[in-house]
Amino acid sequence: MTKPLSVLSKLAAVSVLAAVALPAAAQQAGDNIVNVGWFHLRPDEKSEPLTFRTPALGPIAGSSATISNADTLGIAFTHFFTDNFALTADLGIPPKFKLYGGGTLANLGKLGEAKQWSPALIAKWYFGDKNSQLRPFVGLGVTRVWYSSVNLTPSLQAAIAGPGGRASADLSSSWAPVANVGLTYNLTEKWSLGLSVAHIPLKTDADITGTTAGGAARRATTKLTLDPLVTFLSVGYKF
C-alpha cells in the first residue's frame, strides 16, 4: 500500500504546482473585465490649405497645419460572450490636441486646441484557450468622434478677422472604423496586463467664422486628417 500512496502524493503535489503556475480560467464566457491605463494618441496628420469663403479670396497658398500627440487616462470594459469572443467599450478622459501652423502659417505658431471625444465599441477575437497565460487578440469596431472646448489663439483670430476682430471654430463630428490588435498577459486568475494598438481613419472639417472690428463677417474652412495611432497600456481586473 505504501507505493500507491507515494505515487498519489506525488501526483497531488504536481497538480498543486501546475495550478499555481498557470492562471485558472483567466478569461472565459460570462467574464467581465475592466482595464485602466494610459492612452497615447499619435496623429498621422495632414491638412488642406486654409480657404477664405467670406470674402471669397480662395485658399492661402502653402498654408497647412500640424497636430500634436496627446495622452490621457483610458478605461475599457470587456465582456466575454464565449471563451474567445468578447466585446469591449473603450472610454476615457477626452485628450486635448493642439494645432500649430505649418507652411505659410508657421509664423502664427499655435493656432488653437480642442478636446476629442471618441468612445469606441470593438468586437475582439482572443487566441488560445481560457487558461492561456498570454492571449493575443484582433478586433474591429466603430467610434463616434466629436470635439469640445475648441479655442483659437489670438494670432489665428487676427489672421481671420483682422486686428481687434474675433473668430471661433467648429469641428465636424463623424463615425469612424477602428482596427485593433493587442495581447493580454494574465498574472493571476483576476489580474492581467494589456497592451493594444488601434488605428482610426479620421477626418474633420474645420469651419472658422469671425467678425472684424468694423463688424464685417469673415469665414474660412479647411479639412484636417488625423488618422491617429492609439496605444493603450493597462492593468486589468476580472470581476
mmCIF file of C-alpha atoms in Angstrom, residues 10-237:
data_model
loop_
_atom_site.group_PDB
_atom_site.id
_atom_site.type_symbol
_atom_site.label_atom_id
_atom_site.label_comp_id
_atom_site.label_asym_id
_atom_site.label_seq_id
_atom_site.Cartn_x
_atom_site.Cartn_y
_atom_site.Cartn_z
ATOM 1 C CA LYS A 10 3.479 12.929 -5.871
ATOM 2 C CA LEU A 11 0.672 13.382 -8.401
ATOM 3 C CA ALA A 12 -1.163 15.632 -5.960
ATOM 4 C CA ALA A 13 1.955 17.750 -5.478
ATOM 5 C CA VAL A 14 2.408 18.096 -9.250
ATOM 6 C CA SER A 15 -1.242 19.127 -9.608
ATOM 7 C CA VAL A 16 -0.869 21.822 -6.948
ATOM 8 C CA LEU A 17 2.273 23.188 -8.625
ATOM 9 C CA ALA A 18 0.520 23.269 -12.003
ATOM 10 C CA ALA A 19 -2.417 25.132 -10.506
ATOM 11 C CA VAL A 20 -0.070 27.740 -9.023
ATOM 12 C CA ALA A 21 1.995 28.107 -12.202
ATOM 13 C CA LEU A 22 -0.941 28.766 -14.557
ATOM 14 C CA PRO A 23 -3.920 31.083 -14.148
ATOM 15 C CA ALA A 24 -7.191 29.257 -13.662
ATOM 16 C CA ALA A 25 -9.750 30.332 -16.269
ATOM 17 C CA ALA A 26 -8.248 33.801 -16.772
ATOM 18 C CA GLN A 27 -10.896 34.693 -19.364
ATOM 19 C CA GLN A 28 -13.961 32.641 -20.146
ATOM 20 C CA ALA A 29 -17.560 33.006 -21.262
ATOM 21 C CA GLY A 30 -19.505 35.318 -18.962
ATOM 22 C CA ASP A 31 -16.461 37.142 -17.544
ATOM 23 C CA ASN A 32 -16.361 40.933 -17.198
ATOM 24 C CA ILE A 33 -13.013 42.724 -17.164
ATOM 25 C CA VAL A 34 -12.175 46.376 -16.553
ATOM 26 C CA ASN A 35 -8.867 47.812 -17.801
ATOM 27 C CA VAL A 36 -7.456 51.136 -16.628
ATOM 28 C CA GLY A 37 -4.341 52.671 -18.135
ATOM 29 C CA TRP A 38 -2.635 55.109 -20.472
ATOM 30 C CA PHE A 39 -3.912 56.082 -23.916
ATOM 31 C CA HIS A 40 -1.297 57.639 -26.231
ATOM 32 C CA LEU A 41 -2.629 59.138 -29.481
ATOM 33 C CA ARG A 42 -0.197 59.924 -32.313
ATOM 34 C CA PRO A 43 -1.883 61.573 -35.315
ATOM 35 C CA ASP A 44 -0.594 60.896 -38.821
ATOM 36 C CA GLU A 45 -1.884 64.298 -39.817
ATOM 37 C CA LYS A 46 -2.231 66.354 -42.951
ATOM 38 C CA SER A 47 -4.410 69.292 -43.878
ATOM 39 C CA GLU A 48 -5.848 71.126 -46.840
ATOM 40 C CA PRO A 49 -4.951 74.820 -47.331
ATOM 41 C CA LEU A 50 -6.945 77.309 -45.279
ATOM 42 C CA THR A 51 -9.506 78.768 -47.664
ATOM 43 C CA PHE A 52 -11.340 82.101 -47.264
ATOM 44 C CA ARG A 53 -15.018 81.777 -48.152
ATOM 45 C CA THR A 54 -16.129 85.233 -46.958
ATOM 46 C CA PRO A 55 -14.812 87.261 -48.625
ATOM 47 C CA ALA A 56 -14.181 84.775 -51.446
ATOM 48 C CA LEU A 57 -10.398 85.148 -51.547
ATOM 49 C CA GLY A 58 -9.734 81.441 -52.078
ATOM 50 C CA PRO A 59 -7.005 79.314 -50.458
ATOM 51 C CA ILE A 60 -3.941 80.738 -48.726
ATOM 52 C CA ALA A 61 -1.120 79.326 -50.842
ATOM 53 C CA GLY A 62 1.185 76.956 -48.964
ATOM 54 C CA SER A 63 -0.851 77.003 -45.765
ATOM 55 C CA SER A 64 -1.098 73.867 -43.613
ATOM 56 C CA ALA A 65 -1.334 72.736 -40.016
ATOM 57 C CA THR A 66 0.195 70.111 -37.720
ATOM 58 C CA ILE A 67 -1.442 68.357 -34.781
ATOM 59 C CA SER A 68 0.283 67.404 -31.529
ATOM 60 C CA ASN A 69 0.355 63.996 -29.868
ATOM 61 C CA ALA A 70 -1.942 63.555 -26.875
ATOM 62 C CA ASP A 71 -2.063 61.428 -23.716
ATOM 63 C CA THR A 72 -4.952 60.632 -21.409
ATOM 64 C CA LEU A 73 -6.395 58.166 -18.890
ATOM 65 C CA GLY A 74 -8.248 55.298 -20.559
ATOM 66 C CA ILE A 75 -10.884 52.875 -19.275
ATOM 67 C CA ALA A 76 -12.107 49.770 -21.104
ATOM 68 C CA PHE A 77 -14.929 47.379 -20.169
ATOM 69 C CA THR A 78 -14.857 43.917 -21.769
ATOM 70 C CA HIS A 79 -17.487 41.178 -21.681
ATOM 71 C CA PHE A 80 -16.675 37.660 -22.898
ATOM 72 C CA PHE A 81 -19.594 36.020 -24.712
ATOM 73 C CA THR A 82 -17.521 32.866 -25.320
ATOM 74 C CA ASP A 83 -14.009 31.873 -24.237
ATOM 75 C CA ASN A 84 -12.673 33.585 -27.385
ATOM 76 C CA PHE A 85 -15.180 36.233 -28.468
ATOM 77 C CA ALA A 86 -15.582 39.466 -26.498
ATOM 78 C CA LEU A 87 -16.961 42.973 -26.853
ATOM 79 C CA THR A 88 -15.057 45.985 -25.471
ATOM 80 C CA ALA A 89 -16.260 49.520 -24.770
ATOM 81 C CA ASP A 90 -13.337 51.965 -24.790
ATOM 82 C CA LEU A 91 -13.839 55.174 -22.797
ATOM 83 C CA GLY A 92 -11.626 57.672 -21.027
ATOM 84 C CA ILE A 93 -10.902 61.311 -20.302
ATOM 85 C CA PRO A 94 -11.002 63.256 -23.613
ATOM 86 C CA PRO A 95 -7.439 64.030 -24.786
ATOM 87 C CA LYS A 96 -6.548 67.604 -25.732
ATOM 88 C CA PHE A 97 -4.972 68.149 -29.156
ATOM 89 C CA LYS A 98 -3.038 71.289 -30.071
ATOM 90 C CA LEU A 99 -2.958 72.692 -33.601
ATOM 91 C CA TYR A 100 0.088 74.516 -34.971
ATOM 92 C CA GLY A 101 0.555 76.499 -38.149
ATOM 93 C CA GLY A 102 2.597 74.999 -40.962
ATOM 94 C CA GLY A 103 3.910 76.281 -44.285
ATOM 95 C CA THR A 104 2.889 79.907 -44.786
ATOM 96 C CA LEU A 105 1.057 79.811 -41.422
ATOM 97 C CA ALA A 106 4.109 78.665 -39.453
ATOM 98 C CA ASN A 107 4.784 82.211 -38.248
ATOM 99 C CA LEU A 108 1.480 82.129 -36.342
ATOM 100 C CA GLY A 109 2.740 79.365 -34.048
ATOM 101 C CA LYS A 110 -0.034 77.676 -32.091
ATOM 102 C CA LEU A 111 -3.405 78.064 -33.814
ATOM 103 C CA GLY A 112 -5.722 76.511 -31.254
ATOM 104 C CA GLU A 113 -6.692 73.448 -29.272
ATOM 105 C CA ALA A 114 -9.637 71.108 -28.789
ATOM 106 C CA LYS A 115 -10.733 68.095 -26.758
ATOM 107 C CA GLN A 116 -11.623 64.965 -28.693
ATOM 108 C CA TRP A 117 -14.378 62.611 -27.555
ATOM 109 C CA SER A 118 -14.139 59.188 -29.195
ATOM 110 C CA PRO A 119 -15.846 56.338 -27.303
ATOM 111 C CA ALA A 120 -15.496 53.076 -29.219
ATOM 112 C CA LEU A 121 -17.162 49.668 -29.327
ATOM 113 C CA ILE A 122 -14.859 46.883 -30.531
ATOM 114 C CA ALA A 123 -15.545 43.198 -31.224
ATOM 115 C CA LYS A 124 -12.470 41.083 -30.386
ATOM 116 C CA TRP A 125 -11.296 37.557 -31.031
ATOM 117 C CA TYR A 126 -8.867 36.162 -28.435
ATOM 118 C CA PHE A 127 -6.495 33.369 -29.458
ATOM 119 C CA GLY A 128 -5.587 30.466 -27.188
ATOM 120 C CA ASP A 129 -7.906 28.983 -24.580
ATOM 121 C CA LYS A 130 -9.354 30.330 -21.346
ATOM 122 C CA ASN A 131 -6.332 29.172 -19.312
ATOM 123 C CA SER A 132 -3.633 30.610 -21.614
ATOM 124 C CA GLN A 133 -1.325 32.997 -19.828
ATOM 125 C CA LEU A 134 -0.601 35.035 -22.962
ATOM 126 C CA ARG A 135 -3.600 35.790 -25.197
ATOM 127 C CA PRO A 136 -3.148 37.809 -28.412
ATOM 128 C CA PHE A 137 -6.292 39.302 -29.938
ATOM 129 C CA VAL A 138 -7.553 41.120 -33.015
ATOM 130 C CA GLY A 139 -10.518 43.443 -33.102
ATOM 131 C CA LEU A 140 -12.705 45.552 -35.347
ATOM 132 C CA GLY A 141 -15.157 48.198 -34.252
ATOM 133 C CA VAL A 142 -16.546 51.689 -34.604
ATOM 134 C CA THR A 143 -16.149 55.021 -32.825
ATOM 135 C CA ARG A 144 -18.196 58.219 -32.713
ATOM 136 C CA VAL A 145 -15.940 61.287 -32.692
ATOM 137 C CA TRP A 146 -16.819 64.838 -31.711
ATOM 138 C CA TYR A 147 -14.995 67.842 -30.260
ATOM 139 C CA SER A 148 -15.458 70.283 -27.408
ATOM 140 C CA SER A 149 -13.566 73.209 -25.854
ATOM 141 C CA VAL A 150 -12.450 74.389 -29.306
ATOM 142 C CA ASN A 151 -10.361 77.521 -28.746
ATOM 143 C CA LEU A 152 -8.457 79.660 -31.258
ATOM 144 C CA THR A 153 -5.355 81.640 -30.358
ATOM 145 C CA PRO A 154 -5.305 85.439 -30.770
ATOM 146 C CA SER A 155 -2.815 85.035 -33.646
ATOM 147 C CA LEU A 156 -5.241 82.933 -35.726
ATOM 148 C CA GLN A 157 -8.215 85.131 -34.827
ATOM 149 C CA ALA A 158 -6.288 88.159 -36.085
ATOM 150 C CA ALA A 159 -5.358 86.299 -39.298
ATOM 151 C CA ILE A 160 -9.048 85.541 -39.940
ATOM 152 C CA ALA A 161 -10.806 88.667 -38.656
ATOM 153 C CA GLY A 162 -8.046 91.269 -38.621
ATOM 154 C CA PRO A 163 -6.690 93.297 -35.676
ATOM 155 C CA GLY A 164 -9.320 93.683 -32.971
ATOM 156 C CA GLY A 165 -11.588 91.076 -34.618
ATOM 157 C CA ARG A 166 -12.964 87.873 -33.116
ATOM 158 C CA ALA A 167 -13.198 84.331 -34.514
ATOM 159 C CA SER A 168 -14.297 80.884 -33.380
ATOM 160 C CA ALA A 169 -14.223 77.418 -34.922
ATOM 161 C CA ASP A 170 -16.493 74.417 -35.260
ATOM 162 C CA LEU A 171 -15.103 70.917 -35.934
ATOM 163 C CA SER A 172 -17.394 68.376 -37.577
ATOM 164 C CA SER A 173 -18.267 65.100 -35.845
ATOM 165 C CA SER A 174 -18.192 61.724 -37.582
ATOM 166 C CA TRP A 175 -18.306 57.938 -37.316
ATOM 167 C CA ALA A 176 -15.051 56.073 -37.978
ATOM 168 C CA PRO A 177 -13.913 52.424 -38.074
ATOM 169 C CA VAL A 178 -11.391 51.086 -35.566
ATOM 170 C CA ALA A 179 -8.852 48.323 -36.304
ATOM 171 C CA ASN A 180 -7.281 46.862 -33.164
ATOM 172 C CA VAL A 181 -4.556 44.317 -32.277
ATOM 173 C CA GLY A 182 -3.048 43.531 -28.903
ATOM 174 C CA LEU A 183 -2.327 40.985 -26.216
ATOM 175 C CA THR A 184 -3.231 40.212 -22.630
ATOM 176 C CA TYR A 185 -0.762 38.722 -20.144
ATOM 177 C CA ASN A 186 -2.565 37.027 -17.257
ATOM 178 C CA LEU A 187 -0.754 37.464 -13.955
ATOM 179 C CA THR A 188 -3.356 35.640 -11.855
ATOM 180 C CA GLU A 189 -6.948 34.499 -12.314
ATOM 181 C CA LYS A 190 -8.094 38.076 -11.572
ATOM 182 C CA TRP A 191 -5.260 40.414 -12.626
ATOM 183 C CA SER A 192 -3.712 40.977 -16.055
ATOM 184 C CA LEU A 193 -1.611 43.379 -18.105
ATOM 185 C CA GLY A 194 -2.781 44.590 -21.502
ATOM 186 C CA LEU A 195 -1.183 46.266 -24.498
ATOM 187 C CA SER A 196 -3.048 47.170 -27.669
ATOM 188 C CA VAL A 197 -2.627 49.311 -30.767
ATOM 189 C CA ALA A 198 -5.550 50.763 -32.734
ATOM 190 C CA HIS A 199 -5.771 52.712 -35.961
ATOM 191 C CA ILE A 200 -8.622 55.131 -36.686
ATOM 192 C CA PRO A 201 -9.003 56.678 -40.183
ATOM 193 C CA LEU A 202 -10.381 60.058 -39.182
ATOM 194 C CA LYS A 203 -11.111 63.391 -40.874
ATOM 195 C CA THR A 204 -12.800 66.548 -39.646
ATOM 196 C CA ASP A 205 -13.947 69.756 -41.322
ATOM 197 C CA ALA A 206 -12.954 72.971 -39.589
ATOM 198 C CA ASP A 207 -15.314 75.910 -40.124
ATOM 199 C CA ILE A 208 -13.917 79.200 -38.794
ATOM 200 C CA THR A 209 -16.225 82.207 -38.559
ATOM 201 C CA GLY A 210 -15.450 85.669 -37.291
ATOM 202 C CA THR A 211 -16.265 89.350 -37.244
ATOM 203 C CA THR A 212 -13.851 92.189 -37.923
ATOM 204 C CA ALA A 213 -13.517 95.155 -35.585
ATOM 205 C CA GLY A 214 -15.756 97.027 -38.024
ATOM 206 C CA GLY A 215 -18.481 94.341 -37.934
ATOM 207 C CA ALA A 216 -17.800 92.623 -41.286
ATOM 208 C CA ALA A 217 -18.276 88.841 -41.446
ATOM 209 C CA ARG A 218 -15.356 86.531 -42.117
ATOM 210 C CA ARG A 219 -15.350 82.787 -42.818
ATOM 211 C CA ALA A 220 -12.612 80.283 -43.648
ATOM 212 C CA THR A 221 -12.542 76.499 -43.896
ATOM 213 C CA THR A 222 -10.094 73.613 -44.035
ATOM 214 C CA LYS A 223 -10.133 69.826 -43.763
ATOM 215 C CA LEU A 224 -7.920 68.058 -41.240
ATOM 216 C CA THR A 225 -6.874 64.402 -41.484
ATOM 217 C CA LEU A 226 -5.846 62.959 -38.120
ATOM 218 C CA ASP A 227 -5.658 59.150 -38.684
ATOM 219 C CA PRO A 228 -4.361 58.581 -35.127
ATOM 220 C CA LEU A 229 -2.450 55.507 -33.989
ATOM 221 C CA VAL A 230 -3.673 54.795 -30.455
ATOM 222 C CA THR A 231 -1.689 52.686 -27.969
ATOM 223 C CA PHE A 232 -3.257 51.517 -24.701
ATOM 224 C CA LEU A 233 -1.108 50.154 -21.852
ATOM 225 C CA SER A 234 -3.279 48.984 -18.995
ATOM 226 C CA VAL A 235 -3.892 46.867 -15.919
ATOM 227 C CA GLY A 236 -6.961 44.618 -15.999
ATOM 228 C CA TYR A 237 -9.144 43.175 -13.241
#
